[in-house]
Amino acid sequence: MTNAEASFDEMLAQAGDDGRFQRRYNLLFNFGAVCFASMSYMSIILALNKPPHNCHVPGMERFNITDAEYWKNLTLPRESDNRGLLGFSKCQMYNVTEEHLQRPYAEWSFQESDIIDCAHGYEYDRTYYDRTPITEHDWICDKGFRETNIFIYNRLGELVGTVVFGQLGDTLGRRPVYYLSVLIITLGRLVSMFTAGFYVVFCIAAIAGSLTAHSCFQAPFIIAMEISKSERRGTISMMQSFGWTTGMCILPMVFWATKDWFWALMIVTLPILIFTGISRYQIESPRWMATRGDYAGAMKMLRRIASINGVRELPYDEHILQKRLATHRTDTVYGVASLFSGWRMARNTMLVVLCWTVGSVLYFTLVLLSARMDGNPFLNFMLQSIIEVPAALIGQRCSDRFGRRATNATAFCSAALTCGALVLIVRDPTLESAATILTTLVKFFISITFFAVNLQSIEIYPTCLRQTGMAFGTIASTLFGTVGPYLVYLGTEYDVRIPFLVMGLSATIGIFAGLFLPETLHQALPNTIEEARNFGKHQRFWSLPKAPAKKPADAAKHQRQPETEDARETVRLNVPEDESKQINREP
């Protein structure tokens, strides 16, 4: 740890790096805001769910037939589904003419040449949905790619937005990027609600709603990491995981209760705007401000943290802050290019990107699959969401006990093995329950990898590139994640084994990427590019991380936060005497 880094952490500790401010900030922004952001972000997946459907063939009432299945048997050809089972065609019908309807249906006879595309519209199973864009505008069969393409456009929107807002987070600041992100994602979702009848406009609105999908989560997460002591990083990540999972569990219940995509989107989109009005706790990162040379701004943020943490005054001002952090200010950075300045930093960047990419492909493919599996789509979605709670708990315990590297690689290995088992059984309808359980188990392991790699992404990059680094990983994972909707399409329309086969091979690649990343547990956050270039240089591969030696009791007692007002007034940092005389305390 450099002197500047030690000085900033010491000053932050004096203001409070694990107090009321941090707890309230995480509760508000890394749980509450993330809860609503996840609902707004993922709502498009349930809104574009494709209910079971067949061609509508008029005339059933003329024969006094009340059994819909019997009428389908008369008018619809058969075809194999994605499990190889024979069922009614979804997009074709027999050419039932007026001549047929004038004769008893027992005399009907159709040949393969009589099969035509749906000529009279479609019938939808409305058990779970009364209205979606797909049922309103028949985005199926020859328009079936519209749903898949929208998911692709969403991912491309995330790609562009992450490039832009990731770098803005490190240049303009985390706080303004957060405000802008919330406004853009809300506006995009609201516009899409009113434009489903205009496909091009709907696509543009969907893209706009996904531009800031990642920065909504990254900005508060990074701020929390940079104002908290290192031992709390796993807890902060777990708090955000709980917020995400809570939103993911509430989302399908809202859709189930309304059965209408328009009102469901309205309910899950608007509440996030509340979090743009809590200015007391939405601070800018003082660590980031210090690296930018804004010592007065950093001091202002530190005073706000100290005030809420019960510290009446700090024993330093911006002038001493500047002197103590003279080497804390970062080098000139060149955006994403700076992530590759040096072999070790470039290698770490590529390995993190690879882990992000594999995790993203698996995670979002599973999310899309969960709403398109047999049975209740809302319960399936919620089941795969609930499993993220124990995944976050176990991920946090393992990451803090065995290290991020071992946790990441082991979870990838478990996911690969489970996908292999699914390839063997998923086409057997008698093993549907087992397939559902194993699919949920894959989601469990991937959620653990996301927890670990999220921590690693925060911890291997320097302060001046932290949001850019996370954004770059998200960019790459989003770009390759565009294959997810196509995997789901292939699995739904052709062979249900295809997604699991591709996911298993991808997880195998993730094992090796996770193993060769440096361990970040118990390591200080790098502040400069030079520190990041040397990060992990002296680590042994076959080893588990060890906690740093505890400080002597008297030193620990000296650094403990004061519990009484009188004691708080007497606490001072280890500031040289000539500097301490310059302190101009505010009343």
Coordinates of C-alpha atoms in Angstrom, one line a residue:
M1 CA 0.0 0.0 0.0
T2 CA 1.4 3.4 -1.0
N3 CA 1.7 6.3 1.5
A4 CA -1.0 8.2 -0.4
E5 CA -3.3 5.2 -0.3
A6 CA -2.7 4.7 3.4
S7 CA -3.3 8.4 4.0
F8 CA -6.6 8.4 2.2
D9 CA -7.8 5.2 3.9
E10 CA -6.8 6.7 7.2
M11 CA -8.7 9.9 6.6
L12 CA -11.7 8.0 5.4
A13 CA -11.6 5.9 8.5
Q14 CA -11.6 9.1 10.6
A15 CA -14.8 10.2 8.8
G16 CA -16.2 6.7 9.2
D17 CA -15.7 3.9 6.7
D18 CA -18.3 1.5 8.2
G19 CA -20.9 3.7 9.9
R20 CA -24.4 4.9 9.6
F21 CA -23.8 6.6 6.3
Q22 CA -22.5 3.5 4.6
R23 CA -25.3 1.4 5.9
R24 CA -28.0 3.8 4.8
Y25 CA -26.4 4.4 1.5
N26 CA -26.3 0.7 0.7
L27 CA -29.8 0.2 1.9
L28 CA -31.1 3.0 -0.3
F29 CA -29.0 2.7 -3.5
N30 CA -27.5 -0.8 -3.5
F31 CA -30.7 -2.5 -2.3
G32 CA -33.7 -0.3 -2.9
A33 CA -32.7 1.5 -6.1
V34 CA -31.2 -1.7 -7.5
C35 CA -34.4 -3.6 -6.8
F36 CA -36.4 -1.2 -9.0
A37 CA -33.7 -0.9 -11.6
S38 CA -33.6 -4.7 -12.1
M39 CA -37.4 -4.7 -12.5
S40 CA -37.3 -1.9 -15.1
Y41 CA -34.3 -3.6 -16.9
M42 CA -35.7 -7.1 -17.0
S43 CA -39.4 -6.2 -17.6
I44 CA -38.9 -6.3 -21.4
I45 CA -38.2 -10.1 -21.2
L46 CA -41.6 -10.9 -19.6
A47 CA -43.4 -8.3 -21.7
L48 CA -42.2 -10.0 -24.9
N49 CA -43.1 -13.6 -23.7
K50 CA -44.6 -15.7 -26.5
P51 CA -47.7 -17.6 -25.4
P52 CA -48.6 -20.9 -27.0
H53 CA -50.4 -20.3 -30.2
N54 CA -52.0 -22.0 -33.3
C55 CA -53.8 -20.9 -36.4
H56 CA -57.4 -19.7 -36.0
V57 CA -59.6 -21.8 -38.3
P58 CA -63.2 -20.5 -38.5
G59 CA -66.2 -22.7 -38.7
M60 CA -66.2 -24.7 -35.5
E61 CA -69.5 -23.2 -34.4
R62 CA -71.2 -24.4 -37.7
F63 CA -70.8 -28.0 -36.6
N64 CA -71.8 -27.5 -33.0
I65 CA -68.3 -28.6 -31.9
T66 CA -67.4 -27.4 -28.4
D67 CA -64.1 -29.3 -27.9
A68 CA -61.3 -27.1 -29.2
E69 CA -58.8 -29.9 -29.2
Y70 CA -61.1 -31.9 -31.5
W71 CA -61.4 -29.0 -33.9
K72 CA -57.6 -28.6 -33.9
N73 CA -57.3 -32.3 -34.8
L74 CA -59.5 -31.7 -37.8
T75 CA -57.9 -28.5 -39.1
L76 CA -54.3 -28.4 -38.1
P77 CA -51.4 -30.6 -39.4
R78 CA -48.9 -32.2 -37.0
E79 CA -45.3 -31.4 -36.6
S80 CA -42.4 -32.2 -34.2
D81 CA -41.6 -29.8 -31.4
N82 CA -38.2 -28.9 -29.9
R83 CA -38.2 -32.2 -27.9
G84 CA -39.0 -34.3 -30.9
L85 CA -42.6 -34.9 -29.8
L86 CA -45.5 -34.7 -32.2
G87 CA -47.9 -31.8 -31.7
F88 CA -50.2 -29.4 -33.6
S89 CA -48.5 -27.0 -36.0
K90 CA -48.1 -23.5 -34.6
C91 CA -48.0 -21.6 -37.9
Q92 CA -49.8 -23.8 -40.5
M93 CA -53.3 -25.1 -41.1
Y94 CA -55.3 -27.2 -43.5
N95 CA -56.9 -25.2 -46.3
V96 CA -60.5 -25.4 -45.0
T97 CA -62.6 -23.8 -47.7
E98 CA -66.3 -23.0 -47.9
E99 CA -66.7 -26.2 -49.9
H100 CA -65.5 -28.2 -46.9
L101 CA -67.7 -26.3 -44.5
Q102 CA -70.8 -27.2 -46.5
R103 CA -70.1 -31.0 -46.0
P104 CA -70.0 -33.0 -42.8
Y105 CA -66.5 -32.8 -41.2
A106 CA -66.4 -36.6 -41.2
E107 CA -66.0 -36.5 -45.0
W108 CA -63.0 -34.1 -44.9
S109 CA -59.7 -35.4 -46.2
F110 CA -56.5 -33.4 -46.5
Q111 CA -53.2 -34.1 -48.2
E112 CA -49.8 -32.5 -47.6
S113 CA -50.5 -30.2 -50.5
D114 CA -53.5 -28.8 -48.6
I115 CA -51.2 -27.3 -45.9
I116 CA -51.0 -23.5 -45.9
D117 CA -49.8 -20.7 -43.6
C118 CA -52.3 -19.3 -41.2
A119 CA -54.9 -17.4 -43.2
H120 CA -57.4 -16.2 -40.5
G121 CA -55.1 -15.0 -37.7
Y122 CA -54.0 -16.8 -34.6
E123 CA -55.4 -18.2 -31.3
Y124 CA -53.3 -17.6 -28.2
D125 CA -53.3 -19.4 -24.9
R126 CA -54.4 -16.6 -22.5
T127 CA -53.9 -18.5 -19.3
Y128 CA -51.1 -16.2 -18.2
Y129 CA -51.3 -13.2 -20.5
D130 CA -54.3 -11.2 -21.6
R131 CA -52.2 -8.8 -23.6
T132 CA -48.6 -8.5 -24.9
P133 CA -47.1 -6.8 -27.9
I134 CA -46.9 -10.3 -29.5
T135 CA -50.5 -11.1 -29.1
E136 CA -51.6 -7.6 -30.1
H137 CA -49.6 -7.5 -33.3
D138 CA -49.0 -11.2 -34.1
W139 CA -45.2 -11.1 -33.8
I140 CA -45.0 -14.9 -34.4
C141 CA -44.4 -17.3 -37.3
D142 CA -43.1 -15.1 -40.2
K143 CA -42.7 -12.3 -37.7
G144 CA -41.3 -14.5 -35.0
F145 CA -37.8 -13.0 -35.3
R146 CA -39.1 -9.7 -34.1
E147 CA -39.0 -10.7 -30.5
T148 CA -35.5 -12.2 -30.8
N149 CA -34.3 -9.1 -32.7
I150 CA -35.6 -6.8 -30.0
F151 CA -33.5 -8.7 -27.4
I152 CA -30.5 -8.3 -29.7
Y153 CA -31.1 -4.6 -30.1
N154 CA -31.4 -4.3 -26.4
R155 CA -28.0 -5.9 -26.0
L156 CA -26.5 -3.6 -28.6
G157 CA -28.0 -0.6 -26.8
E158 CA -26.4 -1.8 -23.6
L159 CA -23.1 -2.1 -25.5
V160 CA -23.2 1.5 -26.8
G161 CA -24.5 2.8 -23.4
T162 CA -21.8 1.0 -21.5
V163 CA -19.0 2.4 -23.7
V164 CA -20.3 6.0 -23.2
F165 CA -21.5 6.0 -19.6
G166 CA -18.7 3.8 -18.3
Q167 CA -16.1 6.3 -19.4
L168 CA -18.3 9.2 -18.3
G169 CA -18.3 7.7 -14.8
D170 CA -14.5 8.1 -14.6
T171 CA -14.4 11.5 -16.2
L172 CA -17.6 13.3 -15.3
G173 CA -18.2 11.5 -12.1
R174 CA -20.2 8.6 -10.6
R175 CA -23.1 10.7 -9.3
P176 CA -24.2 12.6 -12.4
V177 CA -23.9 9.4 -14.5
Y178 CA -26.3 7.7 -12.0
Y179 CA -28.9 10.5 -12.3
L180 CA -28.7 10.4 -16.1
S181 CA -28.9 6.6 -16.1
V182 CA -32.1 6.5 -14.1
L183 CA -33.8 9.1 -16.3
I184 CA -32.8 7.4 -19.6
I185 CA -33.9 3.9 -18.7
T186 CA -37.2 5.2 -17.4
L187 CA -37.9 7.3 -20.5
G188 CA -37.0 4.4 -22.8
R189 CA -39.4 2.0 -21.1
L190 CA -42.2 4.6 -20.9
V191 CA -42.0 5.4 -24.7
S192 CA -41.9 1.7 -25.6
M193 CA -45.3 1.2 -23.8
F194 CA -47.0 3.5 -26.2
T195 CA -45.3 2.5 -29.5
A196 CA -45.8 -1.3 -29.8
G197 CA -47.9 -0.7 -32.9
F198 CA -44.9 1.0 -34.6
Y199 CA -42.2 -1.7 -34.6
V200 CA -39.2 0.6 -35.6
V201 CA -40.1 3.2 -33.0
F202 CA -40.6 0.4 -30.4
C203 CA -37.2 -1.0 -31.2
I204 CA -35.6 2.5 -30.8
A205 CA -37.3 3.0 -27.4
A206 CA -36.2 -0.5 -26.3
I207 CA -32.6 0.4 -27.2
A208 CA -32.9 3.8 -25.4
G209 CA -34.2 1.9 -22.3
S210 CA -31.2 -0.3 -22.3
L211 CA -28.5 2.3 -22.9
T212 CA -27.9 2.9 -19.1
A213 CA -28.9 -0.5 -17.9
H214 CA -25.5 -1.3 -16.5
S215 CA -24.5 2.2 -15.2
C216 CA -27.6 2.2 -13.0
F217 CA -26.0 -0.7 -11.0
Q218 CA -22.3 0.2 -11.4
A219 CA -22.3 3.8 -10.2
P220 CA -23.7 3.2 -6.7
F221 CA -21.8 0.0 -6.3
I222 CA -18.5 1.7 -7.1
I223 CA -19.2 4.7 -4.8
A224 CA -20.0 2.3 -1.9
M225 CA -16.8 0.4 -2.5
E226 CA -14.8 3.6 -2.5
I227 CA -16.2 4.9 0.8
S228 CA -16.0 1.7 2.7
K229 CA -13.3 -0.3 4.3
S230 CA -12.0 -3.3 2.4
E231 CA -13.5 -5.9 4.7
R232 CA -17.0 -4.7 3.6
R233 CA -16.6 -5.2 -0.1
G234 CA -18.2 -8.7 -0.1
T235 CA -21.1 -7.4 2.0
I236 CA -21.7 -4.5 -0.3
S237 CA -21.8 -6.9 -3.3
M238 CA -24.2 -9.2 -1.4
M239 CA -26.4 -6.2 -0.6
Q240 CA -26.7 -5.4 -4.3
S241 CA -27.3 -9.0 -5.2
F242 CA -30.2 -9.1 -2.7
G243 CA -31.6 -5.9 -4.3
W244 CA -31.4 -7.4 -7.7
T245 CA -32.9 -10.7 -6.6
T246 CA -35.8 -9.0 -4.8
G247 CA -36.7 -7.0 -7.9
M248 CA -36.4 -10.2 -10.0
C249 CA -38.9 -12.0 -7.7
I250 CA -41.4 -9.1 -7.5
L251 CA -41.3 -8.5 -11.3
P252 CA -43.1 -11.8 -12.4
M253 CA -45.6 -11.4 -9.6
V254 CA -46.6 -8.0 -11.0
F255 CA -47.0 -9.5 -14.5
W256 CA -49.0 -12.4 -13.0
A257 CA -51.3 -10.0 -11.1
T258 CA -52.0 -7.7 -14.0
K259 CA -51.7 -10.2 -17.0
D260 CA -51.2 -7.1 -19.1
W261 CA -47.8 -6.0 -20.2
F262 CA -48.7 -2.2 -20.4
W263 CA -49.7 -1.8 -16.8
A264 CA -47.0 -4.2 -15.6
L265 CA -44.4 -2.0 -17.2
M266 CA -45.9 1.1 -15.8
I267 CA -45.9 -0.3 -12.2
V268 CA -42.3 -1.5 -12.3
T269 CA -40.8 1.4 -14.2
L270 CA -41.9 4.6 -12.4
P271 CA -40.8 3.9 -8.8
I272 CA -37.0 4.2 -9.5
L273 CA -37.4 7.9 -10.1
I274 CA -37.8 8.3 -6.3
F275 CA -34.1 7.7 -5.9
T276 CA -33.1 10.7 -7.9
G277 CA -34.5 12.9 -5.1
I278 CA -32.4 11.6 -2.2
S279 CA -29.6 14.1 -2.5
R280 CA -28.4 13.8 1.1
Y281 CA -27.0 10.4 0.6
Q282 CA -26.3 10.3 -3.2
I283 CA -22.8 11.7 -2.9
E284 CA -19.8 11.7 -5.3
S285 CA -17.0 9.4 -4.4
P286 CA -14.4 11.4 -2.4
R287 CA -11.7 8.9 -3.5
W288 CA -12.5 9.6 -7.1
M289 CA -12.5 13.4 -6.5
A290 CA -9.1 13.2 -4.9
T291 CA -7.7 11.4 -7.9
R292 CA -9.0 14.2 -10.1
G293 CA -7.4 16.9 -7.9
D294 CA -10.7 18.2 -6.5
Y295 CA -9.6 18.3 -2.9
A296 CA -12.2 20.8 -1.8
G297 CA -15.0 18.6 -3.3
A298 CA -13.5 15.5 -1.7
M299 CA -13.4 17.3 1.7
K300 CA -17.0 18.3 1.3
M301 CA -18.1 14.7 0.7
L302 CA -15.9 13.5 3.6
R303 CA -17.6 16.0 5.9
R304 CA -21.0 14.8 4.9
I305 CA -20.0 11.2 5.6
A306 CA -18.5 12.2 9.0
S307 CA -21.6 14.2 9.9
I308 CA -24.0 11.3 9.4
N309 CA -21.6 8.9 11.1
G310 CA -21.6 11.1 14.2
V311 CA -18.2 12.7 13.8
R312 CA -18.6 16.4 14.7
E313 CA -15.4 17.6 13.0
L314 CA -12.4 16.2 11.1
P315 CA -8.8 17.0 12.1
Y316 CA -7.8 18.0 8.6
D317 CA -9.1 20.3 5.8
E318 CA -8.6 20.4 2.0
H319 CA -5.1 21.9 2.3
I320 CA -3.8 19.1 4.4
L321 CA -5.8 16.6 2.3
Q322 CA -3.9 17.9 -0.7
K323 CA -0.5 17.7 1.0
R324 CA -1.1 14.2 2.3
L325 CA -2.4 12.9 -1.1
A326 CA 0.2 14.6 -3.3
T327 CA 1.0 11.2 -4.9
H328 CA -2.6 10.0 -4.9
R329 CA -3.7 11.9 -8.0
T330 CA -3.7 9.6 -10.9
D331 CA -1.8 9.6 -14.2
T332 CA -3.3 10.8 -17.4
V333 CA -5.7 8.2 -18.6
Y334 CA -6.8 7.4 -22.2
G335 CA -10.1 5.6 -21.6
V336 CA -10.2 1.9 -22.5
A337 CA -6.6 2.0 -24.0
S338 CA -5.3 2.6 -20.5
L339 CA -6.6 -0.8 -19.4
F340 CA -3.9 -2.4 -21.6
S341 CA -1.0 -0.3 -20.5
G342 CA 1.4 -3.1 -19.4
W343 CA 1.4 -6.8 -20.0
R344 CA 0.1 -7.8 -16.5
M345 CA -2.7 -5.2 -16.6
A346 CA -3.7 -6.2 -20.1
R347 CA -3.7 -9.9 -19.1
N348 CA -5.9 -9.3 -16.1
T349 CA -8.3 -7.2 -18.2
M350 CA -8.7 -9.9 -20.8
L351 CA -9.3 -12.6 -18.2
V352 CA -11.9 -10.5 -16.4
V353 CA -13.5 -9.8 -19.7
L354 CA -13.6 -13.5 -20.5
C355 CA -15.2 -14.3 -17.2
W356 CA -17.8 -11.5 -17.6
T357 CA -18.6 -12.8 -21.1
V358 CA -19.1 -16.4 -20.2
G359 CA -21.1 -15.5 -17.2
S360 CA -23.3 -13.1 -19.1
V361 CA -24.0 -15.5 -21.9
L362 CA -25.1 -18.2 -19.5
Y363 CA -27.0 -15.9 -17.1
F364 CA -29.2 -14.1 -19.7
T365 CA -29.7 -17.3 -21.7
L366 CA -31.1 -18.9 -18.5
V367 CA -33.3 -15.8 -17.8
L368 CA -34.8 -16.0 -21.3
L369 CA -35.3 -19.7 -21.0
S370 CA -37.0 -19.5 -17.6
A371 CA -39.9 -17.5 -19.1
R372 CA -40.2 -19.9 -22.0
M373 CA -40.1 -23.2 -20.4
D374 CA -43.2 -25.4 -20.0
G375 CA -45.5 -24.5 -17.1
N376 CA -46.2 -21.2 -15.4
P377 CA -43.7 -18.7 -16.8
F378 CA -44.0 -16.4 -13.8
L379 CA -43.2 -19.2 -11.3
N380 CA -40.4 -20.4 -13.4
F381 CA -38.9 -16.9 -13.6
M382 CA -39.3 -16.4 -9.8
L383 CA -37.8 -19.8 -9.0
Q384 CA -34.7 -19.0 -11.0
S385 CA -34.6 -15.6 -9.3
I386 CA -35.0 -16.8 -5.7
I387 CA -32.1 -19.2 -6.2
E388 CA -29.8 -16.1 -6.4
V389 CA -30.3 -15.4 -2.7
P390 CA -28.5 -18.5 -1.4
A391 CA -26.1 -18.1 -4.3
A392 CA -25.2 -14.6 -3.1
L393 CA -24.8 -15.8 0.5
I394 CA -22.6 -18.7 -0.4
G395 CA -20.7 -16.6 -2.9
Q396 CA -20.0 -14.0 -0.3
R397 CA -18.9 -16.6 2.3
C398 CA -16.7 -18.5 -0.2
S399 CA -15.2 -15.3 -1.7
D400 CA -14.3 -14.0 1.7
R401 CA -13.0 -17.4 3.0
F402 CA -11.4 -19.1 0.0
G403 CA -10.8 -16.2 -2.2
R404 CA -12.4 -14.8 -5.4
R405 CA -10.4 -16.9 -7.7
A406 CA -11.2 -20.3 -6.2
T407 CA -14.9 -19.4 -5.9
N408 CA -15.1 -18.3 -9.5
A409 CA -13.4 -21.3 -11.0
T410 CA -15.2 -23.8 -8.9
A411 CA -18.6 -22.4 -9.7
F412 CA -17.9 -22.4 -13.4
C413 CA -16.8 -26.1 -13.2
S414 CA -20.0 -27.0 -11.4
A415 CA -22.1 -25.2 -14.0
A416 CA -20.3 -27.0 -16.9
L417 CA -21.0 -30.4 -15.3
T418 CA -24.6 -29.6 -14.7
C419 CA -25.1 -28.4 -18.3
G420 CA -23.6 -31.7 -19.4
A421 CA -26.2 -33.6 -17.4
L422 CA -29.0 -31.5 -18.9
V423 CA -27.9 -32.3 -22.4
L424 CA -28.5 -35.9 -21.6
I425 CA -32.0 -35.6 -20.1
V426 CA -33.7 -32.4 -21.3
R427 CA -35.6 -34.0 -24.2
D428 CA -37.2 -36.7 -22.1
P429 CA -40.7 -35.3 -21.0
T430 CA -40.8 -37.8 -18.1
L431 CA -37.7 -36.0 -16.6
E432 CA -39.1 -32.5 -16.9
S433 CA -39.0 -31.9 -13.2
A434 CA -35.4 -33.0 -13.0
A435 CA -34.5 -30.8 -15.9
T436 CA -36.1 -27.8 -14.2
I437 CA -34.2 -28.4 -11.0
L438 CA -30.9 -28.8 -12.9
T439 CA -31.5 -25.6 -14.9
T440 CA -32.1 -23.8 -11.7
L441 CA -28.9 -25.3 -10.3
V442 CA -27.0 -23.9 -13.3
K443 CA -28.4 -20.5 -12.5
F444 CA -27.3 -20.9 -8.9
F445 CA -23.7 -21.6 -9.9
I446 CA -23.6 -18.8 -12.5
S447 CA -24.9 -16.3 -9.9
I448 CA -22.0 -17.3 -7.7
T449 CA -19.5 -16.6 -10.6
F450 CA -21.1 -13.2 -11.2
F451 CA -20.7 -12.4 -7.5
A452 CA -17.0 -13.3 -7.5
V453 CA -16.1 -11.7 -10.8
N454 CA -18.0 -8.6 -9.9
L455 CA -15.7 -8.2 -6.9
Q456 CA -12.6 -9.0 -8.9
S457 CA -13.6 -6.3 -11.5
I458 CA -13.8 -3.7 -8.8
E459 CA -10.6 -4.8 -7.1
I460 CA -8.0 -5.2 -9.9
Y461 CA -8.5 -1.8 -11.5
P462 CA -7.1 1.6 -10.2
T463 CA -9.5 4.3 -9.0
C464 CA -9.1 6.3 -12.1
L465 CA -10.2 3.4 -14.3
R466 CA -12.5 1.5 -12.1
Q467 CA -15.8 2.3 -13.8
T468 CA -14.1 2.2 -17.2
G469 CA -12.8 -1.3 -16.5
M470 CA -16.1 -2.6 -15.3
A471 CA -17.7 -1.0 -18.4
F472 CA -15.3 -2.6 -20.7
G473 CA -16.0 -6.0 -19.3
T474 CA -19.7 -5.3 -19.6
I475 CA -19.2 -4.2 -23.2
A476 CA -17.5 -7.4 -24.2
S477 CA -20.0 -9.6 -22.4
T478 CA -22.9 -7.7 -23.9
L479 CA -21.4 -8.0 -27.4
F480 CA -21.0 -11.8 -27.1
G481 CA -24.2 -12.0 -25.0
T482 CA -26.2 -11.3 -28.2
V483 CA -25.9 -15.0 -29.0
G484 CA -28.2 -15.7 -26.0
P485 CA -31.5 -14.8 -27.6
Y486 CA -30.5 -16.9 -30.7
L487 CA -29.6 -19.8 -28.5
V488 CA -33.1 -19.6 -26.9
Y489 CA -34.7 -19.3 -30.3
L490 CA -32.8 -22.4 -31.6
G491 CA -33.7 -24.3 -28.4
T492 CA -37.4 -23.3 -28.6
E493 CA -37.9 -23.8 -32.3
Y494 CA -35.5 -26.7 -33.1
D495 CA -33.8 -28.6 -30.4
V496 CA -34.0 -27.9 -26.7
R497 CA -30.5 -29.3 -26.1
I498 CA -28.7 -26.6 -28.1
P499 CA -28.6 -23.9 -25.4
F500 CA -27.3 -26.3 -22.7
L501 CA -24.6 -27.7 -25.0
V502 CA -23.3 -24.2 -25.8
M503 CA -23.5 -23.1 -22.2
G504 CA -21.6 -26.1 -21.0
L505 CA -18.7 -25.5 -23.4
S506 CA -18.7 -21.8 -22.5
A507 CA -18.5 -22.6 -18.8
T508 CA -15.5 -24.8 -19.4
I509 CA -13.7 -21.8 -20.9
G510 CA -14.7 -19.8 -17.8
I511 CA -12.9 -22.3 -15.5
F512 CA -9.5 -21.5 -17.0
A513 CA -10.1 -17.7 -17.2
G514 CA -11.1 -17.7 -13.5
L515 CA -8.1 -19.7 -12.4
F516 CA -5.5 -17.4 -13.9
L517 CA -6.9 -14.2 -12.5
P518 CA -4.9 -12.8 -9.5
E519 CA -6.4 -13.1 -6.1
T520 CA -7.9 -9.9 -4.8
L521 CA -9.1 -10.9 -1.3
H522 CA -7.3 -8.9 1.4
Q523 CA -5.6 -6.8 -1.2
A524 CA -5.7 -3.0 -1.1
L525 CA -7.6 -1.2 -3.9
P526 CA -5.0 0.1 -6.4
N527 CA -5.2 3.9 -6.9
T528 CA -2.8 4.4 -9.7
I529 CA -2.1 2.7 -13.0
E530 CA 1.4 1.8 -11.8
E531 CA -0.1 -0.1 -8.8
A532 CA -2.6 -1.9 -11.2
R533 CA 0.3 -2.9 -13.5
N534 CA 2.0 -4.7 -10.6
F535 CA -1.2 -6.2 -9.0
G536 CA -0.8 -9.9 -8.4
K537 CA 2.9 -9.9 -9.5
H538 CA 4.2 -11.8 -6.5
Q539 CA 1.2 -14.1 -5.9
R540 CA 1.7 -17.8 -6.0
F541 CA -0.8 -19.8 -8.1
W542 CA -1.4 -22.8 -5.8
S543 CA -2.3 -20.9 -2.7
L544 CA -5.3 -19.6 -0.7
P545 CA -5.3 -16.0 0.4
K546 CA -4.3 -15.2 4.0
A547 CA -5.8 -12.5 6.1
P548 CA -3.4 -9.7 7.0
A549 CA -1.9 -9.8 10.5
K550 CA -3.9 -8.1 13.1
K551 CA -2.6 -4.9 14.6
P552 CA -1.5 -4.7 18.2
A553 CA -4.3 -4.0 20.6
D554 CA -3.2 -0.5 21.5
A555 CA -3.0 0.5 17.8
A556 CA -6.4 -0.9 17.2
K557 CA -7.7 0.9 20.2
H558 CA -6.2 4.1 18.9
Q559 CA -7.8 3.7 15.5
R560 CA -11.3 2.8 16.8
Q561 CA -13.9 5.4 16.2
P562 CA -14.8 7.5 19.2
E563 CA -18.1 6.7 20.9
T564 CA -18.6 9.9 22.8
E565 CA -18.7 13.5 21.7
D566 CA -15.9 14.5 24.0
A567 CA -13.7 11.6 22.7
R568 CA -14.5 12.5 19.1
E569 CA -13.2 16.0 19.7
T570 CA -9.9 14.7 20.9
V571 CA -9.2 12.2 18.2
R572 CA -6.6 13.3 15.7
L573 CA -4.9 11.7 12.7
N574 CA -1.2 11.1 12.6
V575 CA -0.7 14.6 11.0
P576 CA 2.7 16.3 11.4
E577 CA 2.7 19.2 13.9
D578 CA 3.4 21.9 11.3
E579 CA 0.5 20.7 9.2
S580 CA -1.9 20.5 12.1
K581 CA -1.4 24.2 12.9
Q582 CA -2.8 25.0 9.5
I583 CA -6.2 23.3 10.1
N584 CA -9.1 25.8 9.8
R585 CA -12.0 23.9 11.3
E586 CA -15.5 24.8 10.3
P587 CA -18.0 25.5 13.1

